[in-house]
Amino acid sequence: MLFYQTGADYLQMHSFPFNDKIKHIWKATSFLEVVFAFFGLFDLKNYMPRINFDLYIVNVYSLNFLILLIIIDILYVSYSFSQNKFGITWPLKILSSVASLFVTVLFLPITEQLISVVECEANDQGIQVLSYFNDVQCWKGWMLVHQIISILFMLIFVIISSIVSLTYFEPKMTSANRTSRQDSKGEVVFIINKVVCQFIFSFVPEGNDWLLVILLFVLSFSLHWVYNMEDPYYDKEVGKFYKIVTTYYLWTNFMLLISQVLFSTSFNGGLIIWVLGLPFISFIMLTSKKSRIDTLIRSQMKFKNGEQVQGHLRYVLSLIQDQKTDKNAYMLLIGYVEKHKEICQEEDCPLKSKKQKKIKQTEDEMEETIKNLIKELDRIYINGLKKFPTCTKLRISYAFFLLERMKKVTIQQKTKTQKIQKRENNHYNNLNQVKVQNLHLTNNLLYIDSKQQQLQIPIKYQKMMMEEMILLKESNSNPIYNNVKNQ
């Protein structure tokens, strides 16, 4: 369902490069006017002349009331999480369902409707009137009240949508949720794109073609960079989908820029080239495979920042996850293990310090290798955090690594630590506050209804667990850790 919402969202975004203010740049023939007519269907302003002012105001306040209900729902869910109890669960289900709609397919229509309340222009007498209702004067009487309320609710809506995009997502690599990702930077950048485009096309007057075209291209390039270069999604097919739609949008704005550069010439093929290029972009994106061999073979001594460490470890973990179904991933993983055995200079390297038992079945042998590799990745995480202690991205990645891959070891370590604490006069008193139940918080809250529908947990509660787990794991200098790790 999310894919359909996102697809519709990007179709709405194409209403900006084909907006009436800059459509002349394309120099479209009458045959290609159908393109403008199609994307005009997603522009709410085209429907304004068909309704009267009273119905328009009722619609605006209906949206404000809907936003108010969502705010109340968020406050209730936040309070319930803070108290760690839910009397009723349907507000959480509603919030989970509505949140994705708010940040995708409903975002542009809602913001466009609220912005239109303050979109004014001067009439023949020089009086500011509403752009779509020339008989209504702006910033006077009740209209002033309507405009102030609309501005307030629009700001609240944008802030809520940004927070929802930034915090409500599944960050686990091993999650069954195909939309799980390492962060929500792309979603936030997309919201920034939509808000900026709404404002510039609402308030920048006609005749500023270069400003509008350059802003569209820069914004679309930033969106393309986040999804294609940083590749936040763990699932390859989901990641491919977002790469295609963002590349489409960049391609549209690139051809718009080319058409603007050549506007003073007789060139009028920008729209034709854009149409012809769409299937080729799909083919290239679907068949291309991004090589990350350089990330895989990079020595630990050559990491320049924590992001490189995190990218290296994420790629190795993805190979571990795919090695049973992808032959190429299996071969890369074997090569990585063998190469790591040669270059690893650590005396306690799990991949070469422990002699593996002779096991007849190849699958069992591979499982043993992966177990040792997980231990080695754990050591790389710790060394990376020592070298780059201020890298938040690496620290959060390590916390989820512990939660997903090393949960059993972490619980054992915490149990042994508590036993020794009693004999050491509470020297590690801060660890007393960590409860084993916190490790199961995610599993208890991920499934609420009878159908085991997966829901999202606010990131602030995930971060609380992360900090506790990192405190446990970073006690590497403590002999307790080494005793547990060797078990």
XYZ file of C-alpha atoms in Angstrom:
487
model
C 0.000 0.000 0.000
C 2.858 2.360 0.812
C 4.213 1.964 -2.723
C 0.919 3.167 -4.230
C 0.873 6.120 -1.834
C 4.459 7.037 -2.681
C 3.832 6.617 -6.412
C 0.821 8.947 -6.216
C 2.902 11.372 -4.159
C 5.584 11.597 -6.851
C 2.922 12.038 -9.545
C 1.659 15.023 -7.555
C 5.215 16.377 -7.371
C 5.364 16.433 -11.177
C 2.692 19.127 -11.130
C 5.479 21.600 -10.237
C 7.761 21.213 -13.306
C 4.576 21.264 -15.438
C 3.035 24.192 -13.538
C 1.253 26.932 -15.505
C 3.890 29.469 -14.431
C 6.678 27.660 -16.304
C 4.875 25.425 -18.813
C 5.898 27.782 -21.651
C 9.520 26.694 -21.132
C 8.713 23.251 -22.545
C 7.461 24.726 -25.856
C 5.057 21.812 -26.091
C 3.120 21.115 -29.257
C -0.644 20.717 -29.158
C -0.163 16.942 -29.351
C 1.812 16.902 -26.082
C -0.632 19.154 -24.223
C -2.092 15.921 -22.864
C 0.961 15.707 -20.549
C 0.060 19.036 -18.931
C -3.585 18.030 -18.731
C -2.641 14.795 -16.940
C -0.420 16.381 -14.298
C -2.930 19.208 -13.928
C -5.289 16.651 -12.401
C -3.052 16.632 -9.297
C -3.084 20.431 -8.917
C -5.781 21.419 -6.430
C -5.849 24.979 -7.730
C -7.503 23.846 -10.951
C -10.602 22.891 -8.959
C -10.927 26.172 -7.042
C -13.120 28.066 -9.546
C -15.755 25.325 -9.344
C -16.651 25.906 -5.676
C -18.039 28.918 -3.786
C -16.260 30.695 -0.943
C -18.438 29.261 1.850
C -17.767 25.684 0.768
C -14.079 26.558 0.491
C -13.916 27.821 4.093
C -15.818 24.766 5.352
C -13.259 22.566 3.627
C -10.366 24.497 5.210
C -11.787 24.134 8.721
C -12.498 20.451 8.126
C -8.793 19.978 7.442
C -7.927 21.982 10.561
C -10.238 19.776 12.626
C -8.633 16.643 11.162
C -5.178 17.939 12.105
C -6.458 18.689 15.622
C -7.717 15.102 15.991
C -4.327 13.766 14.923
C -2.620 15.998 17.501
C -4.892 14.620 20.241
C -4.183 11.081 19.069
C -0.420 11.684 19.148
C -0.638 13.130 22.666
C -2.596 10.094 23.870
C -0.208 7.592 22.266
C 2.833 9.466 23.618
C 1.362 9.520 27.123
C 0.540 5.799 26.920
C 4.105 5.008 25.867
C 5.521 7.148 28.679
C 3.364 5.242 31.183
C 4.191 1.958 29.434
C 0.545 0.906 29.267
C -2.340 1.016 26.800
C -5.969 1.013 27.930
C -7.156 0.893 24.340
C -5.107 0.200 21.222
C -7.265 1.584 18.405
C -5.732 5.112 18.644
C -2.333 3.547 17.961
C -3.705 1.636 14.969
C -5.349 4.771 13.592
C -2.171 6.789 14.055
C -0.115 4.101 12.332
C -2.503 4.059 9.352
C -3.086 7.798 9.030
C 0.551 8.798 9.580
C 1.740 7.241 6.314
C -1.086 8.969 4.411
C -0.271 12.331 5.980
C 3.372 12.261 4.906
C 2.721 10.886 1.407
C -0.370 11.208 -0.745
C -2.311 13.667 1.480
C 0.561 16.032 2.252
C 0.449 18.165 -0.896
C -3.370 18.546 -1.054
C -3.570 19.578 2.620
C -0.693 22.071 2.503
C -1.885 23.456 -0.826
C -5.364 24.038 0.577
C -4.043 25.773 3.703
C -1.530 27.893 1.778
C -4.243 29.030 -0.633
C -5.936 30.881 2.255
C -3.006 33.326 2.416
C -2.299 33.421 -1.316
C -3.311 36.955 -2.258
C -2.824 39.277 -5.222
C -3.537 42.928 -5.986
C -6.655 43.682 -8.022
C -7.168 46.619 -10.395
C -7.688 49.000 -7.458
C -4.483 47.803 -5.743
C -6.383 45.975 -2.987
C -5.096 42.590 -1.834
C -7.684 39.900 -2.572
C -7.649 36.106 -2.561
C -6.172 34.721 -5.764
C -9.123 32.399 -6.359
C -11.894 34.605 -4.936
C -11.377 38.141 -6.212
C -14.330 39.490 -4.228
C -12.768 38.502 -0.862
C -10.314 41.005 0.633
C -7.249 39.631 2.430
C -6.214 40.493 5.984
C -9.522 42.133 6.876
C -12.316 41.148 9.272
C -13.091 37.452 9.486
C -10.696 36.714 6.643
C -7.840 37.784 8.916
C -8.989 35.195 11.488
C -9.226 32.489 8.823
C -5.733 33.283 7.560
C -4.082 33.313 11.002
C -5.695 29.992 11.952
C -4.701 28.443 8.617
C -1.077 29.562 8.988
C -0.956 28.127 12.512
C -2.403 24.756 11.508
C -0.212 24.556 8.428
C 2.917 25.015 10.545
C 1.677 22.386 13.004
C 0.903 19.989 10.163
C 4.350 20.388 8.579
C 6.085 19.917 11.943
C 4.017 16.824 12.780
C 4.632 15.324 9.339
C 8.378 15.929 9.658
C 8.477 14.322 13.105
C 6.442 11.344 11.890
C 8.746 10.887 8.889
C 11.838 11.198 11.036
C 10.848 8.906 13.895
C 8.193 6.378 12.918
C 9.937 3.694 10.912
C 11.355 0.201 11.333
C 15.173 0.426 11.645
C 16.034 -3.270 12.059
C 17.885 -4.927 9.198
C 16.422 -8.342 10.058
C 12.841 -7.057 10.243
C 10.095 -8.702 8.176
C 8.898 -5.204 7.259
C 10.158 -4.569 3.733
C 10.190 -0.798 4.254
C 12.720 -1.028 7.109
C 15.596 1.398 6.624
C 18.608 2.776 8.443
C 17.211 6.315 8.696
C 14.455 8.616 7.427
C 16.610 11.330 5.943
C 15.055 10.748 2.514
C 11.508 11.191 3.815
C 12.438 14.454 5.549
C 14.207 15.748 2.424
C 11.085 14.866 0.431
C 8.893 16.885 2.810
C 11.290 19.833 2.503
C 11.001 19.516 -1.293
C 7.213 19.607 -1.133
C 7.022 22.550 1.281
C 9.557 24.674 -0.626
C 7.883 23.936 -3.967
C 4.475 24.844 -2.537
C 5.753 28.196 -1.303
C 7.754 29.223 -4.364
C 4.952 28.385 -6.799
C 2.389 30.113 -4.584
C 4.255 33.341 -3.817
C 6.966 33.821 -6.481
C 5.367 35.806 -9.321
C 5.515 34.807 -12.970
C 8.589 35.860 -14.928
C 11.105 34.349 -12.478
C 11.715 31.297 -14.659
C 15.391 30.839 -13.810
C 14.753 30.966 -10.069
C 11.964 28.384 -10.247
C 13.824 26.042 -12.614
C 17.106 26.088 -10.676
C 15.357 25.555 -7.335
C 13.418 22.598 -8.771
C 16.590 21.018 -10.127
C 18.593 21.502 -6.914
C 15.790 20.118 -4.750
C 15.249 17.095 -7.003
C 18.998 16.420 -7.082
C 19.158 16.400 -3.270
C 16.264 13.933 -3.207
C 17.969 11.731 -5.798
C 21.237 11.795 -3.835
C 19.663 10.627 -0.567
C 17.913 7.614 -2.112
C 20.492 6.633 -4.744
C 23.835 7.419 -3.125
C 23.071 6.797 0.543
C 20.670 3.899 -0.221
C 18.777 3.858 3.114
C 16.473 0.871 2.468
C 17.636 -2.633 3.376
C 15.298 -4.417 0.957
C 16.798 -4.272 -2.540
C 13.484 -4.164 -4.397
C 12.089 -1.401 -2.197
C 15.324 0.542 -2.572
C 15.122 0.067 -6.346
C 11.566 1.456 -6.377
C 12.609 4.654 -4.591
C 15.649 4.997 -6.827
C 13.465 4.821 -9.940
C 10.849 7.370 -8.802
C 13.485 9.855 -7.597
C 15.453 9.417 -10.827
C 12.265 10.065 -12.821
C 11.726 13.284 -10.913
C 15.345 14.372 -11.400
C 15.116 13.522 -15.118
C 12.014 15.717 -15.437
C 13.691 18.707 -13.818
C 16.912 18.125 -15.735
C 15.047 18.320 -19.057
C 13.229 21.403 -17.766
C 16.623 22.986 -17.042
C 17.900 22.070 -20.522
C 14.769 23.563 -22.075
C 15.314 26.765 -20.093
C 18.969 26.992 -21.155
C 17.953 26.594 -24.825
C 14.775 28.649 -24.516
C 16.085 31.492 -26.698
C 16.852 29.038 -29.514
C 14.503 27.096 -31.765
C 14.879 23.960 -29.624
C 11.480 22.523 -28.674
C 12.252 18.849 -28.100
C 12.597 18.904 -24.315
C 9.234 17.299 -23.639
C 9.686 14.689 -26.388
C 13.111 13.697 -25.030
C 11.617 13.505 -21.541
C 8.881 11.105 -22.685
C 11.290 8.931 -24.697
C 13.756 8.763 -21.818
C 11.317 7.351 -19.247
C 11.419 3.666 -20.362
C 15.205 3.773 -20.748
C 15.576 5.070 -17.191
C 13.435 2.199 -15.893
C 15.488 -0.346 -17.835
C 18.819 1.074 -16.663
C 17.732 1.286 -13.022
C 16.264 -2.235 -12.996
C 19.267 -3.906 -14.631
C 22.111 -1.964 -13.018
C 23.811 -3.235 -9.895
C 25.770 -0.901 -7.692
C 29.210 -2.320 -6.964
C 30.352 -1.908 -3.382
C 33.501 -4.008 -3.593
C 35.587 -1.002 -2.566
C 33.556 -0.769 0.645
C 34.028 -4.476 1.277
C 37.803 -4.649 0.815
C 38.633 -1.396 2.579
C 41.026 -2.033 5.452
C 39.978 -1.005 8.937
C 43.024 1.240 9.133
C 41.793 3.246 6.131
C 38.411 4.250 7.529
C 38.296 8.039 7.558
C 35.064 8.466 9.501
C 32.415 6.537 11.366
C 30.062 6.586 8.368
C 32.571 4.509 6.379
C 32.761 1.964 9.201
C 28.969 1.800 9.357
C 28.694 1.411 5.571
C 31.288 -1.378 5.565
C 29.570 -3.301 8.343
C 26.111 -2.806 6.866
C 27.272 -4.289 3.559
C 28.813 -7.319 5.265
C 25.605 -7.861 7.263
C 23.553 -7.645 4.066
C 25.792 -10.319 2.514
C 25.205 -12.537 5.548
C 21.469 -12.020 5.171
C 21.437 -12.764 1.409
C 24.043 -15.530 1.187
C 21.476 -18.340 1.306
C 19.460 -17.028 -1.639
C 22.051 -15.069 -3.646
C 25.033 -16.967 -5.036
C 26.939 -13.746 -5.698
C 26.471 -12.657 -2.069
C 27.686 -16.085 -0.919
C 30.880 -15.858 -3.000
C 31.574 -12.293 -1.849
C 31.099 -13.326 1.773
C 33.493 -16.274 1.436
C 36.059 -14.004 -0.202
C 35.656 -11.429 2.558
C 36.173 -14.040 5.279
C 39.303 -15.458 3.634
C 40.754 -12.023 2.984
C 39.991 -10.935 6.526
C 41.841 -13.967 7.886
C 44.944 -12.817 6.020
C 44.924 -9.140 6.963
C 43.470 -9.284 10.484
C 46.236 -8.392 12.934
C 44.225 -8.840 16.113
C 45.339 -11.724 18.307
C 41.760 -12.493 19.352
C 40.309 -12.470 15.820
C 37.451 -15.030 15.973
C 37.851 -15.991 12.318
C 41.369 -17.342 12.756
C 42.007 -17.769 16.465
C 39.501 -20.557 16.861
C 40.098 -23.708 14.887
C 36.851 -24.737 13.353
C 35.821 -28.322 13.891
C 35.637 -30.612 10.905
C 32.009 -30.658 9.919
C 30.803 -32.818 7.088
C 27.898 -30.651 5.966
C 28.773 -27.423 4.169
C 25.753 -25.586 5.612
C 26.836 -26.304 9.187
C 30.351 -25.187 8.361
C 29.035 -21.946 6.909
C 26.879 -21.347 9.982
C 29.921 -21.725 12.206
C 31.826 -19.286 10.008
C 28.982 -16.757 10.199
C 28.855 -17.048 14.002
C 32.552 -16.228 14.175
C 32.108 -13.460 11.614
C 29.367 -11.869 13.750
C 31.788 -11.861 16.688
C 34.417 -10.243 14.486
C 31.967 -7.582 13.318
C 31.201 -6.905 16.970
C 34.902 -6.243 17.540
C 35.054 -3.969 14.471
C 32.104 -1.994 15.846
C 33.873 -1.535 19.186
C 37.132 -0.446 17.538
C 35.206 1.903 15.277
C 33.483 3.528 18.247
C 36.831 3.952 19.981
C 38.271 5.629 16.884
C 35.160 7.710 16.089
C 33.368 8.140 19.442
C 31.249 11.081 18.251
C 29.695 9.312 15.246
C 26.012 9.022 16.162
C 25.167 7.023 13.044
C 27.712 4.325 13.922
C 26.604 4.271 17.557
C 22.936 3.770 16.655
C 23.882 1.124 14.092
C 25.841 -0.736 16.772
C 22.899 -0.582 19.161
C 20.641 -2.270 16.630
C 23.385 -4.763 15.848
C 23.363 -5.740 19.524
C 19.583 -5.874 19.625
C 19.318 -8.077 16.530
C 22.477 -10.197 16.519
C 23.912 -10.197 20.021
C 20.809 -10.130 22.222
C 21.600 -13.406 23.961
C 25.168 -12.373 24.744
C 23.984 -9.012 26.048
C 21.471 -10.620 28.416
C 24.139 -13.004 29.715
C 26.531 -10.124 30.268
C 23.918 -8.104 32.147
C 23.057 -11.075 34.392
C 26.694 -11.735 35.319
C 27.326 -8.045 35.877
C 24.443 -7.844 38.359
C 25.859 -10.776 40.356
C 29.274 -9.143 40.666
C 27.785 -5.749 41.495
C 26.573 -7.023 44.847
C 30.187 -7.779 45.836
C 31.663 -4.521 44.557
C 29.693 -1.964 46.602
C 27.617 -0.917 43.600
C 30.677 0.240 41.630
C 28.642 -0.166 38.456
C 25.488 1.331 39.935
C 24.385 2.816 36.622
C 23.925 -0.675 35.180
C 21.416 -1.544 37.927
C 18.825 0.551 36.130
C 18.903 -1.637 33.041
C 16.063 -4.144 33.006
C 16.040 -7.285 30.930
C 12.437 -6.542 30.049
C 13.599 -3.577 27.979
C 15.221 -5.988 25.555
C 11.807 -7.496 24.902
C 9.998 -4.150 24.646
C 10.219 -4.103 20.876
C 8.805 -7.603 20.483
C 5.948 -6.904 22.910
C 4.878 -3.700 21.177
C 5.498 -4.597 17.545
C 2.489 -6.889 17.505
C -0.696 -5.430 18.929
C -3.713 -6.817 17.129
C -4.808 -10.401 16.520
C -3.424 -10.405 13.011
C 0.055 -9.611 14.297
C 0.082 -6.344 12.356
C 3.473 -4.703 12.625
C 3.451 -1.248 14.128
C 6.167 1.319 14.605
C 7.717 2.337 17.920
C 8.671 5.971 18.506
C 12.389 6.312 18.000
C 12.930 7.999 21.350
C 12.061 4.750 23.128
C 14.287 2.795 20.784
C 17.115 5.202 21.559
C 16.619 4.622 25.290
C 17.205 0.910 24.712
C 20.162 1.670 22.459
C 21.914 3.758 25.086
C 21.430 1.070 27.721
C 22.778 -1.653 25.461
C 25.790 0.382 24.359
C 26.652 1.082 27.995
C 26.657 -2.657 28.548
C 28.677 -3.514 25.473
C 31.220 -0.741 25.695
C 32.435 -2.130 29.005
C 34.920 -4.072 26.879
C 37.688 -3.263 29.264
C 35.716 -5.027 31.996
C 36.799 -8.692 32.280
C 33.120 -9.573 32.685
C 32.596 -8.862 28.989
C 35.395 -11.138 27.875
C 34.152 -13.970 30.089
C 30.660 -13.765 28.622
C 31.902 -13.364 25.070
C 33.982 -16.500 25.244
C 31.055 -18.602 26.436
